[in-house]
């Protein structure tokens, strides 16, 4: 899978490109992450890509032309790419949506700053608007990195054995509790069953704990 990211802060993406699961996916040639500095598509000598909002009010709005030119450039190499705008107005990113997106060959991610992009970009250039949740953040970059991580882990071969995890949310439940050495610390002990060596009982206990945990902490998930 190839990700092209349109951003004013390409350096931020070293956070996911340089280490961890995604870095290894890139090394294995399963993933490619290209960042595009939107300022390179500015139409003036000051490299501005934003302007004041029509109708007045606070903040600045990202202009159509630089974004449209950048998407055009990305599509020269990659005509079938799906353009996703990370935005608080988008549909919520879930495990199921991450899985769905993982079947695409190419995704272009547009990261907003300031008050976001001119609405005509959303009308004409964006295939899908996706949100990571209901809170205010300073820019779409962190959201794009969350999406890249969640989608990349669903691509066969990206996760190594050491990174496993995946079955946890695959069944729509929270995780069961985890323990490691030592067996006792400051009087707190590991549940006996985990030391029993009886794998079938352990699996049943974990399943029961996952259900209990979900019921207690996320009633909304149990409904689903
Ligand atoms: C109004 C949240 C504004 C935010 C209401 C989740 C948030 C991108 C996301 C904002 C952003 C709410 C996201 C807000 C996001 C333009 C630049 C939009 C940053 C911006 C609840 C600022 N998932 N936020 N506005 O945060 O891009 O993807």
PDB file of N, CA and C in Angstrom, residues 21 23 25 48 55 97 116 192:
ATOM      1  N   UNK A  21       6.360  -0.698  13.910  1.00  0.00           N
ATOM      2  CA  UNK A  21       5.706  -1.606  12.955  1.00  0.00           C
ATOM      3  C   UNK A  21       5.714  -1.027  11.534  1.00  0.00           C
ATOM      4  N   UNK A  23       7.726   1.316  10.199  1.00  0.00           N
ATOM      5  CA  UNK A  23       9.101   1.350   9.671  1.00  0.00           C
ATOM      6  C   UNK A  23       9.473  -0.019   9.105  1.00  0.00           C
ATOM      7  N   UNK A  25       7.379  -2.329   8.031  1.00  0.00           N
ATOM      8  CA  UNK A  25       6.548  -2.523   6.830  1.00  0.00           C
ATOM      9  C   UNK A  25       7.148  -1.829   5.619  1.00  0.00           C
ATOM     10  N   UNK A  48       2.669  31.231   0.716  1.00  0.00           N
ATOM     11  CA  UNK A  48       1.393  31.119   1.438  1.00  0.00           C
ATOM     12  C   UNK A  48       0.491  30.096   0.748  1.00  0.00           C
ATOM     13  N   UNK A  55     -16.703  36.171   4.478  1.00  0.00           N
ATOM     14  CA  UNK A  55     -17.699  36.290   5.537  1.00  0.00           C
ATOM     15  C   UNK A  55     -17.109  36.731   6.851  1.00  0.00           C
ATOM     16  N   UNK A  97     -13.500   0.061   9.552  1.00  0.00           N
ATOM     17  CA  UNK A  97     -13.140   0.974   8.464  1.00  0.00           C
ATOM     18  C   UNK A  97     -11.652   0.822   8.123  1.00  0.00           C
ATOM     19  N   UNK A 116      -9.101  24.671   8.498  1.00  0.00           N
ATOM     20  CA  UNK A 116      -9.376  23.607   7.536  1.00  0.00           C
ATOM     21  C   UNK A 116      -9.330  24.105   6.105  1.00  0.00           C
ATOM     22  N   UNK A 192      -4.012 -17.433  39.329  1.00  0.00           N
ATOM     23  CA  UNK A 192      -3.460 -18.797  39.366  1.00  0.00           C
ATOM     24  C   UNK A 192      -3.615 -19.519  38.039  1.00  0.00           C
TER      25      UNK A 192
END
